[in-house]
Amino acid sequence: MVYSKRKTISLEIKAEGRIIARIPNLLPDKEIRRIIEINKSKLYSKYKEYYMEGNHQLLGAKGYGDIYYNGATLPFVLGDIKLILEKGHGIEDSKIYYRRLTDGSRTLTVITDSEDFDFIRNCITNWYRKYAKETLAKKTVYYSKLMQTSYNRLTVKEQKTRWGSCSSKGNLNFNWKLMMMPEAAIDYVVVHELAHRKHMNHSSSFWREVEKTLPDYRDRREWLKKNGRYFSIY
């Protein structure tokens, strides 16, 4: 909530679904709750219009400052993370650390003097990449044994339109943004790319190979199709 000398209350949805309420200084709490309740359905409709239709990146996310701000919620495979930005002692000494609190919540703290959100994003994505390398390495080893196949090199990178790929040489590439998704979606991408080690196409044989390991792969694939685009803002 943002209090000011204004005479009216305004409600606005920002990036990541944040609701900003701009409120007159002397407006009673009871009246604030009443106005929010009246406009609840309208706010949800706007949220659905943008987020469910895949246009959520237009909702105030004009730059990384609208996404990677202090107190922001970042999606993470183990559960949402609260981002904490703290002042440090120089850009060269910038640090980042992850914590799981006793109440089950998670925080990712970036300590830096930099106010450049490209730099802050880079710190955060590097942390996600490191976690992705460890997680995907374990999953790929597990599923390659289960599927009785092999692979050459595993690389984690940022890809605009792909979650994973498999080269003719057996090199696997994965998108670090997979770590923002549910584990079911991550496993589907890993199995999908390993299936290409037997079938370098999307033939019926390929999909049978995927189905042998993940009988519910259609549900996982559908989730990725519907929700994958929502991660483009990160």
Coordinates of N, CA and C in Angstrom, one line a residue:
M1 N 0.8 -1.2 0.0 CA 0.0 0.0 0.0 C 0.9 1.2 0.0
V2 N 0.5 2.3 -0.8 CA 1.2 3.5 -0.9 C 0.3 4.6 -0.4
Y3 N 0.6 5.3 0.7 CA -0.2 6.4 1.2 C 0.3 7.7 0.7
S4 N -0.6 8.6 0.4 CA -0.3 10.0 -0.1 C -1.4 10.9 0.2
K5 N -1.3 12.2 -0.3 CA -2.3 13.2 -0.1 C -3.4 13.1 -1.1
R6 N -3.4 12.1 -1.9 CA -4.5 12.0 -2.9 C -5.9 11.9 -2.3
K7 N -6.9 12.1 -3.1 CA -8.3 12.1 -2.6 C -9.0 10.8 -2.8
T8 N -8.5 10.0 -3.8 CA -9.2 8.8 -4.2 C -8.2 7.6 -4.0
I9 N -8.8 6.4 -4.0 CA -8.0 5.2 -3.9 C -7.9 4.6 -5.3
S10 N -6.7 4.1 -5.7 CA -6.5 3.4 -7.0 C -5.9 2.1 -6.7
L11 N -6.2 1.1 -7.5 CA -5.7 -0.3 -7.4 C -5.1 -0.6 -8.8
E12 N -3.9 -1.1 -8.7 CA -3.1 -1.4 -9.9 C -2.4 -2.8 -9.8
I13 N -2.4 -3.6 -10.8 CA -1.6 -4.8 -10.8 C -0.3 -4.6 -11.5
K14 N 0.8 -4.9 -10.8 CA 2.1 -4.7 -11.4 C 2.7 -6.1 -11.8
A15 N 4.0 -6.1 -12.1 CA 4.6 -7.4 -12.5 C 4.5 -8.4 -11.4
E16 N 4.5 -9.7 -11.8 CA 4.4 -10.8 -10.9 C 3.1 -10.8 -10.0
G17 N 2.1 -10.1 -10.5 CA 0.8 -10.1 -9.8 C 0.8 -9.2 -8.5
R18 N 1.7 -8.4 -8.3 CA 1.7 -7.4 -7.2 C 0.5 -6.5 -7.3
I19 N -0.2 -6.3 -6.3 CA -1.3 -5.3 -6.3 C -0.9 -4.1 -5.5
I20 N -0.8 -2.9 -6.2 CA -0.4 -1.7 -5.6 C -1.7 -0.9 -5.3
A21 N -1.9 -0.6 -4.0 CA -3.1 0.2 -3.6 C -2.6 1.6 -3.2
R22 N -3.0 2.6 -4.0 CA -2.6 4.0 -3.7 C -3.8 4.6 -2.9
I23 N -3.5 5.0 -1.7 CA -4.5 5.3 -0.7 C -4.4 6.7 -0.1
P24 N -5.5 7.5 0.1 CA -5.4 8.7 0.8 C -4.9 8.5 2.3
N25 N -4.2 9.4 2.8 CA -3.5 9.3 4.1 C -4.5 9.0 5.2
L26 N -5.7 9.6 5.2 CA -6.6 9.5 6.4 C -7.7 8.5 6.1
L27 N -7.7 7.7 5.1 CA -8.7 6.7 4.8 C -8.7 5.6 5.8
P28 N -9.8 5.3 6.5 CA -9.9 4.2 7.5 C -9.6 2.8 6.9
D29 N -9.0 1.9 7.7 CA -8.7 0.6 7.2 C -10.0 -0.1 6.7
K30 N -11.1 0.1 7.5 CA -12.4 -0.6 7.1 C -12.8 -0.2 5.7
E31 N -12.6 1.1 5.4 CA -13.0 1.6 4.0 C -12.1 1.0 3.0
I32 N -10.8 0.9 3.3 CA -9.9 0.3 2.4 C -10.3 -1.1 2.0
R33 N -10.6 -1.9 3.1 CA -11.0 -3.3 2.8 C -12.2 -3.4 2.0
R34 N -13.2 -2.5 2.3 CA -14.4 -2.5 1.6 C -14.2 -2.2 0.1
I35 N -13.4 -1.3 -0.3 CA -13.1 -0.9 -1.7 C -12.4 -2.1 -2.4
I36 N -11.4 -2.7 -1.7 CA -10.7 -3.8 -2.3 C -11.7 -5.0 -2.5
E37 N -12.6 -5.2 -1.6 CA -13.5 -6.3 -1.7 C -14.4 -6.1 -2.9
I38 N -14.9 -4.8 -3.1 CA -15.8 -4.5 -4.2 C -15.1 -4.7 -5.6
N39 N -13.8 -4.4 -5.6 CA -13.0 -4.5 -6.9 C -12.3 -5.8 -7.0
K40 N -12.5 -6.7 -6.1 CA -11.8 -8.0 -6.2 C -12.0 -8.8 -7.5
S41 N -13.3 -8.9 -7.9 CA -13.5 -9.6 -9.2 C -12.9 -8.9 -10.4
K42 N -12.9 -7.6 -10.4 CA -12.4 -6.8 -11.5 C -10.8 -7.0 -11.5
L43 N -10.2 -7.0 -10.4 CA -8.8 -7.3 -10.3 C -8.4 -8.7 -10.8
Y44 N -9.2 -9.6 -10.4 CA -9.0 -11.0 -10.8 C -9.1 -11.1 -12.3
S45 N -10.1 -10.5 -12.9 CA -10.4 -10.5 -14.3 C -9.2 -10.0 -15.1
K46 N -8.6 -8.9 -14.6 CA -7.5 -8.3 -15.3 C -6.2 -9.2 -15.1
Y47 N -6.1 -9.8 -13.9 CA -5.0 -10.7 -13.7 C -5.1 -11.9 -14.6
K48 N -6.3 -12.5 -14.8 CA -6.5 -13.6 -15.6 C -6.3 -13.2 -17.1
E49 N -6.7 -12.1 -17.5 CA -6.6 -11.6 -18.9 C -5.1 -11.6 -19.3
Y50 N -4.2 -11.1 -18.4 CA -2.8 -11.0 -18.8 C -2.0 -12.2 -18.5
Y51 N -2.2 -12.8 -17.3 CA -1.4 -13.9 -16.8 C -1.8 -15.2 -17.5
M52 N -3.1 -15.4 -17.6 CA -3.6 -16.7 -18.1 C -3.5 -16.7 -19.7
E53 N -3.6 -15.5 -20.3 CA -3.5 -15.4 -21.7 C -2.1 -15.3 -22.2
G54 N -1.1 -15.3 -21.3 CA 0.3 -15.2 -21.7 C 0.8 -13.8 -22.0
N55 N 0.1 -12.8 -21.5 CA 0.6 -11.4 -21.7 C 1.1 -10.8 -20.4
H56 N 1.4 -11.6 -19.4 CA 1.7 -11.0 -18.1 C 2.9 -10.2 -18.2
Q57 N 3.8 -10.4 -19.1 CA 5.0 -9.6 -19.2 C 4.8 -8.2 -19.5
L58 N 3.6 -7.9 -20.0 CA 3.2 -6.5 -20.3 C 2.7 -5.7 -19.1
L59 N 2.4 -6.4 -18.0 CA 1.8 -5.8 -16.9 C 2.9 -5.1 -16.0
G60 N 3.3 -4.0 -16.4 CA 4.3 -3.2 -15.6 C 5.7 -3.7 -15.6
A61 N 6.0 -4.8 -16.3 CA 7.3 -5.3 -16.3 C 8.1 -4.7 -17.4
K62 N 8.4 -3.4 -17.3 CA 9.1 -2.6 -18.3 C 10.6 -2.9 -18.3
G63 N 11.1 -3.4 -17.2 CA 12.5 -3.7 -17.1 C 12.8 -4.7 -15.9
Y64 N 14.0 -5.1 -15.7 CA 14.3 -6.1 -14.7 C 14.0 -5.5 -13.3
G65 N 14.0 -4.1 -13.2 CA 13.7 -3.5 -11.9 C 12.2 -3.8 -11.4
D66 N 11.4 -4.1 -12.4 CA 10.0 -4.5 -12.0 C 9.8 -6.0 -11.6
I67 N 10.9 -6.7 -11.8 CA 10.9 -8.1 -11.5 C 11.8 -8.5 -10.3
Y68 N 13.0 -8.0 -10.4 CA 14.0 -8.3 -9.4 C 14.2 -7.2 -8.3
Y69 N 13.1 -6.9 -7.7 CA 13.1 -5.8 -6.7 C 13.1 -6.5 -5.3
N70 N 13.5 -5.7 -4.3 CA 13.6 -6.2 -2.9 C 12.2 -6.6 -2.5
G71 N 12.1 -7.9 -2.0 CA 10.8 -8.4 -1.6 C 10.0 -9.1 -2.7
A72 N 10.6 -9.2 -3.9 CA 9.9 -9.9 -5.0 C 9.8 -11.4 -4.7
T73 N 8.9 -12.0 -5.3 CA 8.7 -13.5 -5.2 C 9.2 -14.1 -6.5
L74 N 10.2 -15.0 -6.4 CA 10.7 -15.7 -7.5 C 10.3 -17.2 -7.5
P75 N 9.8 -17.7 -8.6 CA 9.4 -19.1 -8.6 C 10.7 -20.0 -8.5
F76 N 10.5 -21.1 -7.9 CA 11.6 -22.1 -7.7 C 11.0 -23.4 -7.5
V77 N 11.7 -24.4 -8.0 CA 11.2 -25.8 -8.0 C 10.8 -26.3 -6.6
L78 N 11.6 -25.9 -5.6 CA 11.3 -26.4 -4.2 C 10.3 -25.5 -3.5
G79 N 9.9 -24.4 -4.1 CA 8.9 -23.5 -3.5 C 9.3 -22.1 -3.7
D80 N 8.4 -21.2 -3.8 CA 8.7 -19.8 -4.1 C 9.8 -19.2 -3.2
I81 N 10.6 -18.3 -3.7 CA 11.7 -17.7 -3.0 C 11.4 -16.2 -2.8
K82 N 11.6 -15.6 -1.7 CA 11.6 -14.2 -1.5 C 12.9 -13.6 -1.7
L83 N 13.0 -12.6 -2.6 CA 14.3 -12.0 -2.9 C 14.5 -10.8 -2.0
I84 N 15.7 -10.8 -1.4 CA 16.2 -9.8 -0.5 C 17.4 -9.1 -1.1
L85 N 17.3 -7.8 -1.2 CA 18.5 -7.0 -1.7 C 19.1 -6.2 -0.6
E86 N 20.4 -6.4 -0.3 CA 21.0 -5.7 0.8 C 22.2 -4.9 0.3
K87 N 22.5 -3.8 0.9 CA 23.7 -3.1 0.5 C 25.0 -3.8 1.0
G88 N 26.0 -3.8 0.2 CA 27.2 -4.4 0.5 C 28.4 -3.5 0.6
H89 N 29.6 -3.9 0.3 CA 30.8 -3.1 0.4 C 31.5 -3.1 -0.9
G90 N 30.8 -2.8 -2.0 CA 31.4 -2.7 -3.3 C 30.9 -3.8 -4.2
I91 N 30.9 -3.5 -5.5 CA 30.4 -4.5 -6.5 C 31.2 -5.7 -6.5
E92 N 32.6 -5.5 -6.4 CA 33.5 -6.7 -6.5 C 33.2 -7.7 -5.4
D93 N 32.6 -7.2 -4.3 CA 32.4 -8.1 -3.1 C 30.9 -8.6 -3.1
S94 N 30.2 -8.5 -4.2 CA 28.8 -8.9 -4.2 C 28.7 -10.3 -3.9
K95 N 27.7 -10.7 -3.1 CA 27.5 -12.1 -2.7 C 26.0 -12.4 -2.8
I96 N 25.7 -13.7 -2.9 CA 24.4 -14.2 -3.0 C 24.3 -15.5 -2.2
Y97 N 23.2 -15.6 -1.4 CA 23.1 -16.9 -0.6 C 21.6 -17.2 -0.4
Y98 N 21.3 -18.5 -0.4 CA 20.0 -19.0 -0.3 C 19.8 -19.6 1.1
R99 N 18.6 -19.4 1.7 CA 18.3 -19.9 3.0 C 16.9 -20.5 3.0
R100 N 16.8 -21.6 3.7 CA 15.5 -22.2 4.1 C 15.2 -21.9 5.5
L101 N 14.2 -21.2 5.8 CA 13.9 -20.7 7.2 C 13.1 -21.8 7.9
T102 N 13.1 -21.7 9.2 CA 12.4 -22.7 10.1 C 10.9 -22.8 9.8
D103 N 10.3 -21.7 9.3 CA 8.9 -21.8 9.0 C 8.6 -22.4 7.6
G104 N 9.7 -22.8 6.9 CA 9.5 -23.5 5.6 C 9.7 -22.5 4.5
S105 N 9.7 -21.2 4.7 CA 9.9 -20.2 3.6 C 11.3 -20.2 3.2
R106 N 11.5 -19.6 2.0 CA 12.8 -19.6 1.4 C 13.2 -18.1 1.0
T107 N 14.5 -17.8 1.2 CA 14.9 -16.5 0.8 C 16.2 -16.6 -0.1
L108 N 16.4 -15.6 -1.0 CA 17.6 -15.5 -1.8 C 18.1 -14.1 -1.6
T109 N 19.2 -14.0 -0.9 CA 19.7 -12.6 -0.6 C 20.9 -12.3 -1.5
V110 N 20.8 -11.1 -2.1 CA 21.9 -10.5 -2.9 C 22.4 -9.3 -2.2
I111 N 23.7 -9.4 -1.8 CA 24.4 -8.3 -1.1 C 25.3 -7.6 -2.1
T112 N 25.0 -6.4 -2.5 CA 25.7 -5.6 -3.5 C 25.5 -4.2 -3.4
D113 N 26.4 -3.4 -3.8 CA 26.2 -1.9 -3.9 C 25.7 -1.5 -5.2
S114 N 25.6 -2.4 -6.2 CA 25.2 -2.1 -7.5 C 23.6 -1.9 -7.5
E115 N 23.2 -0.8 -8.2 CA 21.8 -0.6 -8.4 C 21.4 -0.9 -9.9
D116 N 22.3 -1.5 -10.6 CA 22.0 -1.9 -12.0 C 21.3 -3.3 -11.9
F117 N 20.0 -3.2 -12.4 CA 19.2 -4.4 -12.3 C 19.7 -5.5 -13.2
D118 N 20.4 -5.2 -14.3 CA 21.0 -6.2 -15.2 C 22.0 -7.0 -14.4
F119 N 22.8 -6.2 -13.6 CA 23.8 -6.9 -12.8 C 23.2 -7.8 -11.7
I120 N 22.1 -7.2 -11.1 CA 21.4 -8.0 -10.0 C 20.8 -9.3 -10.6
R121 N 20.2 -9.1 -11.8 CA 19.6 -10.3 -12.5 C 20.7 -11.3 -12.8
N122 N 21.9 -10.8 -13.2 CA 23.0 -11.7 -13.6 C 23.4 -12.5 -12.3
C123 N 23.5 -11.9 -11.2 CA 23.8 -12.6 -9.9 C 22.8 -13.7 -9.6
I124 N 21.5 -13.4 -9.8 CA 20.4 -14.3 -9.5 C 20.4 -15.5 -10.5
T125 N 20.6 -15.2 -11.8 CA 20.5 -16.2 -12.8 C 21.7 -17.1 -12.7
N126 N 22.9 -16.6 -12.3 CA 24.0 -17.4 -12.1 C 23.8 -18.4 -10.9
W127 N 23.0 -18.0 -9.9 CA 22.7 -18.9 -8.8 C 21.8 -20.0 -9.3
Y128 N 20.8 -19.6 -10.1 CA 19.9 -20.6 -10.7 C 20.6 -21.6 -11.6
R129 N 21.5 -21.1 -12.4 CA 22.3 -21.9 -13.3 C 23.1 -23.0 -12.5
K130 N 23.7 -22.5 -11.4 CA 24.5 -23.5 -10.6 C 23.6 -24.5 -10.0
Y131 N 22.5 -24.1 -9.5 CA 21.5 -25.1 -9.0 C 21.0 -26.1 -10.1
A132 N 20.8 -25.5 -11.3 CA 20.3 -26.3 -12.4 C 21.3 -27.3 -12.8
K133 N 22.6 -27.0 -12.8 CA 23.7 -27.9 -13.2 C 23.7 -29.1 -12.3
E134 N 23.6 -28.8 -11.0 CA 23.6 -29.9 -10.0 C 22.4 -30.8 -10.1
T135 N 21.2 -30.2 -10.2 CA 19.9 -30.9 -10.3 C 19.8 -31.7 -11.6
L136 N 20.1 -31.0 -12.7 CA 19.9 -31.7 -14.0 C 20.9 -32.8 -14.2
A137 N 22.1 -32.6 -13.7 CA 23.1 -33.7 -13.8 C 22.6 -35.0 -13.1
K138 N 22.1 -34.8 -11.9 CA 21.5 -36.0 -11.1 C 20.4 -36.6 -11.9
K139 N 19.4 -35.8 -12.3 CA 18.3 -36.3 -13.0 C 18.6 -37.0 -14.3
T140 N 19.6 -36.4 -15.0 CA 19.9 -37.0 -16.3 C 20.6 -38.4 -16.1
V141 N 21.5 -38.5 -15.1 CA 22.1 -39.7 -14.8 C 21.1 -40.8 -14.5
Y142 N 20.1 -40.4 -13.6 CA 19.1 -41.3 -13.2 C 18.2 -41.8 -14.4
Y143 N 17.7 -40.9 -15.2 CA 16.8 -41.3 -16.3 C 17.6 -41.9 -17.4
S144 N 18.8 -41.6 -17.6 CA 19.6 -42.3 -18.7 C 19.8 -43.8 -18.4
K145 N 20.0 -44.1 -17.1 CA 20.1 -45.5 -16.7 C 18.7 -46.2 -16.8
L146 N 17.7 -45.5 -16.4 CA 16.3 -46.0 -16.4 C 15.9 -46.3 -17.9
M147 N 16.3 -45.4 -18.8 CA 15.9 -45.6 -20.2 C 17.0 -46.4 -21.0
Q148 N 18.0 -46.8 -20.3 CA 19.1 -47.5 -21.0 C 19.7 -46.8 -22.2
T149 N 20.0 -45.6 -22.0 CA 20.7 -44.8 -23.0 C 21.8 -44.0 -22.4
S150 N 22.5 -43.3 -23.2 CA 23.7 -42.5 -22.8 C 23.7 -41.1 -23.4
Y151 N 24.6 -40.3 -23.0 CA 24.7 -38.9 -23.5 C 26.1 -38.5 -23.4
N152 N 26.5 -37.4 -24.0 CA 27.9 -37.0 -24.0 C 28.1 -35.8 -23.0
R153 N 27.8 -34.6 -23.4 CA 28.0 -33.5 -22.5 C 26.6 -32.8 -22.1
L154 N 26.6 -32.3 -20.9 CA 25.4 -31.6 -20.4 C 25.7 -30.1 -20.2
T155 N 25.0 -29.3 -20.8 CA 25.2 -27.8 -20.6 C 23.9 -27.1 -20.2
V156 N 24.1 -26.2 -19.3 CA 22.9 -25.3 -18.9 C 23.1 -23.9 -19.4
K157 N 22.1 -23.4 -20.1 CA 22.3 -22.1 -20.7 C 20.9 -21.4 -20.7
E158 N 20.9 -20.2 -21.2 CA 19.6 -19.5 -21.3 C 19.2 -19.5 -22.8
Q159 N 18.0 -20.1 -23.0 CA 17.4 -20.2 -24.4 C 16.1 -19.5 -24.4
K160 N 15.8 -18.8 -25.5 CA 14.6 -18.0 -25.5 C 13.4 -18.9 -25.9
T161 N 13.6 -19.9 -26.7 CA 12.4 -20.6 -27.2 C 12.5 -22.1 -26.9
R162 N 13.5 -22.6 -26.3 CA 13.6 -24.0 -26.0 C 13.9 -24.2 -24.5
W163 N 13.4 -25.4 -24.0 CA 13.6 -25.8 -22.6 C 14.8 -26.8 -22.6
G164 N 15.0 -27.4 -23.7 CA 16.1 -28.4 -23.8 C 16.3 -28.8 -25.3
S165 N 17.5 -29.4 -25.5 CA 17.8 -29.8 -26.9 C 18.8 -31.0 -26.8
C166 N 18.9 -31.8 -27.8 CA 19.8 -32.9 -27.9 C 20.5 -32.8 -29.3
S167 N 21.8 -32.8 -29.4 CA 22.5 -32.7 -30.6 C 22.7 -34.1 -31.2
S168 N 23.1 -34.2 -32.4 CA 23.4 -35.5 -33.0 C 24.6 -36.2 -32.4
K169 N 25.4 -35.4 -31.7 CA 26.6 -35.9 -31.0 C 26.3 -36.4 -29.5
G170 N 25.0 -36.2 -29.2 CA 24.6 -36.7 -27.8 C 24.8 -35.6 -26.8
N171 N 25.0 -34.4 -27.2 CA 25.2 -33.3 -26.2 C 23.8 -32.8 -25.8
L172 N 23.6 -32.6 -24.5 CA 22.3 -32.2 -24.0 C 22.4 -30.7 -23.5
N173 N 21.4 -29.9 -23.9 CA 21.4 -28.5 -23.5 C 20.0 -28.3 -22.7
F174 N 20.1 -27.6 -21.6 CA 18.9 -27.4 -20.8 C 18.9 -25.9 -20.4
N175 N 17.7 -25.4 -20.3 CA 17.4 -24.0 -20.0 C 17.4 -23.8 -18.4
W176 N 18.2 -22.9 -17.9 CA 18.2 -22.7 -16.4 C 16.8 -22.4 -15.9
K177 N 15.9 -21.8 -16.7 CA 14.6 -21.4 -16.2 C 13.7 -22.7 -15.8
L178 N 14.2 -23.8 -16.2 CA 13.5 -25.0 -15.7 C 13.4 -25.1 -14.2
M179 N 14.4 -24.5 -13.5 CA 14.5 -24.5 -12.1 C 13.4 -23.7 -11.5
M180 N 12.7 -22.9 -12.3 CA 11.5 -22.1 -11.8 C 10.2 -22.9 -11.9
M181 N 10.3 -24.1 -12.4 CA 9.1 -24.9 -12.7 C 8.9 -26.1 -11.8
P182 N 7.7 -26.7 -11.8 CA 7.5 -27.9 -11.0 C 8.4 -29.0 -11.4
E183 N 8.7 -29.9 -10.5 CA 9.6 -31.0 -10.8 C 9.1 -31.9 -11.9
A184 N 7.8 -32.0 -12.0 CA 7.2 -32.9 -13.1 C 7.5 -32.3 -14.4
A185 N 7.6 -31.0 -14.6 CA 7.9 -30.4 -15.9 C 9.4 -30.6 -16.2
I186 N 10.2 -30.5 -15.2 CA 11.7 -30.7 -15.3 C 11.9 -32.1 -15.8
D187 N 11.3 -33.1 -15.1 CA 11.6 -34.5 -15.5 C 11.1 -34.8 -16.9
Y188 N 10.0 -34.2 -17.3 CA 9.5 -34.4 -18.7 C 10.5 -33.9 -19.7
V189 N 11.1 -32.7 -19.5 CA 12.1 -32.2 -20.4 C 13.3 -33.1 -20.5
V190 N 13.8 -33.6 -19.3 CA 15.0 -34.5 -19.3 C 14.7 -35.7 -20.1
V191 N 13.6 -36.4 -19.8 CA 13.2 -37.6 -20.5 C 13.0 -37.4 -22.0
H192 N 12.4 -36.3 -22.3 CA 12.2 -35.9 -23.7 C 13.5 -35.9 -24.5
E193 N 14.5 -35.2 -23.9 CA 15.8 -35.0 -24.6 C 16.5 -36.4 -24.6
L194 N 16.4 -37.1 -23.6 CA 17.1 -38.5 -23.6 C 16.5 -39.4 -24.6
A195 N 15.2 -39.3 -24.8 CA 14.5 -40.1 -25.8 C 15.0 -39.8 -27.2
H196 N 15.5 -38.6 -27.4 CA 16.1 -38.2 -28.7 C 17.4 -39.0 -28.9
R197 N 18.0 -39.6 -27.9 CA 19.2 -40.4 -28.1 C 18.9 -41.7 -28.8
K198 N 17.6 -42.0 -28.8 CA 17.2 -43.2 -29.6 C 16.4 -42.9 -30.8
H199 N 15.7 -41.7 -30.8 CA 14.9 -41.3 -32.0 C 15.1 -39.8 -32.1
M200 N 15.9 -39.4 -33.2 CA 16.1 -38.0 -33.4 C 15.0 -37.3 -34.2
N201 N 13.8 -37.5 -33.7 CA 12.6 -37.0 -34.4 C 11.5 -37.0 -33.4
H202 N 10.3 -36.7 -33.8 CA 9.1 -36.8 -32.9 C 8.1 -37.8 -33.5
S203 N 8.6 -38.9 -33.9 CA 7.8 -39.9 -34.5 C 7.0 -40.6 -33.4
S204 N 6.1 -41.5 -33.8 CA 5.3 -42.3 -32.8 C 6.3 -43.2 -31.9
S205 N 7.4 -43.6 -32.5 CA 8.3 -44.4 -31.8 C 9.0 -43.6 -30.7
F206 N 9.2 -42.3 -31.0 CA 9.8 -41.4 -30.0 C 8.9 -41.2 -28.8
W207 N 7.6 -41.0 -29.1 CA 6.6 -40.7 -28.0 C 6.4 -42.0 -27.2
R208 N 6.5 -43.1 -27.8 CA 6.3 -44.4 -27.1 C 7.5 -44.5 -26.1
E209 N 8.7 -44.1 -26.5 CA 9.8 -44.1 -25.7 C 9.6 -43.2 -24.5
V210 N 9.1 -42.1 -24.7 CA 8.8 -41.1 -23.6 C 7.8 -41.7 -22.6
E211 N 6.8 -42.3 -23.2 CA 5.6 -42.8 -22.5 C 6.1 -44.0 -21.6
K212 N 7.0 -44.8 -22.0 CA 7.5 -45.9 -21.2 C 8.0 -45.4 -19.9
T213 N 8.7 -44.3 -19.9 CA 9.2 -43.7 -18.6 C 8.2 -42.8 -17.9
L214 N 7.5 -42.1 -18.7 CA 6.5 -41.1 -18.0 C 5.1 -41.4 -18.7
P215 N 4.4 -42.3 -18.1 CA 3.0 -42.6 -18.7 C 2.1 -41.4 -18.8
D216 N 2.3 -40.4 -17.9 CA 1.5 -39.2 -17.9 C 2.2 -38.0 -18.6
Y217 N 3.1 -38.3 -19.6 CA 3.8 -37.3 -20.2 C 3.0 -36.2 -20.9
R218 N 1.8 -36.6 -21.4 CA 0.9 -35.7 -22.1 C 0.5 -34.6 -21.2
D219 N 0.2 -34.9 -19.9 CA -0.2 -33.9 -18.9 C 0.9 -32.9 -18.7
R220 N 2.1 -33.5 -18.6 CA 3.3 -32.7 -18.3 C 3.6 -31.8 -19.5
R221 N 3.5 -32.3 -20.7 CA 3.7 -31.5 -21.9 C 2.7 -30.4 -22.0
E222 N 1.5 -30.7 -21.7 CA 0.4 -29.7 -21.8 C 0.6 -28.6 -20.8
W223 N 1.1 -28.9 -19.6 CA 1.4 -27.9 -18.6 C 2.5 -27.0 -19.1
L224 N 3.5 -27.6 -19.8 CA 4.6 -26.8 -20.3 C 4.2 -25.9 -21.4
K225 N 3.3 -26.4 -22.3 CA 2.7 -25.6 -23.4 C 1.9 -24.4 -22.8
K226 N 1.2 -24.6 -21.8 CA 0.3 -23.5 -21.3 C 1.0 -22.5 -20.4
N227 N 2.0 -23.0 -19.7 CA 2.7 -22.2 -18.7 C 4.1 -21.8 -19.0
G228 N 4.7 -22.4 -20.0 CA 6.1 -22.1 -20.3 C 6.4 -20.7 -20.6
R229 N 5.4 -20.1 -21.3 CA 5.6 -18.7 -21.8 C 5.6 -17.7 -20.6
Y230 N 5.1 -18.1 -19.5 CA 5.0 -17.2 -18.3 C 6.4 -16.9 -17.8
F231 N 7.4 -17.7 -18.1 CA 8.7 -17.5 -17.5 C 9.6 -16.6 -18.4
S232 N 9.0 -16.1 -19.5 CA 9.8 -15.2 -20.4 C 10.3 -13.9 -19.8
I233 N 9.6 -13.5 -18.7 CA 10.0 -12.2 -18.1 C 11.2 -12.2 -17.3
Y234 N 11.7 -13.5 -16.9 CA 12.8 -13.6 -16.0 C 14.1 -13.5 -16.7

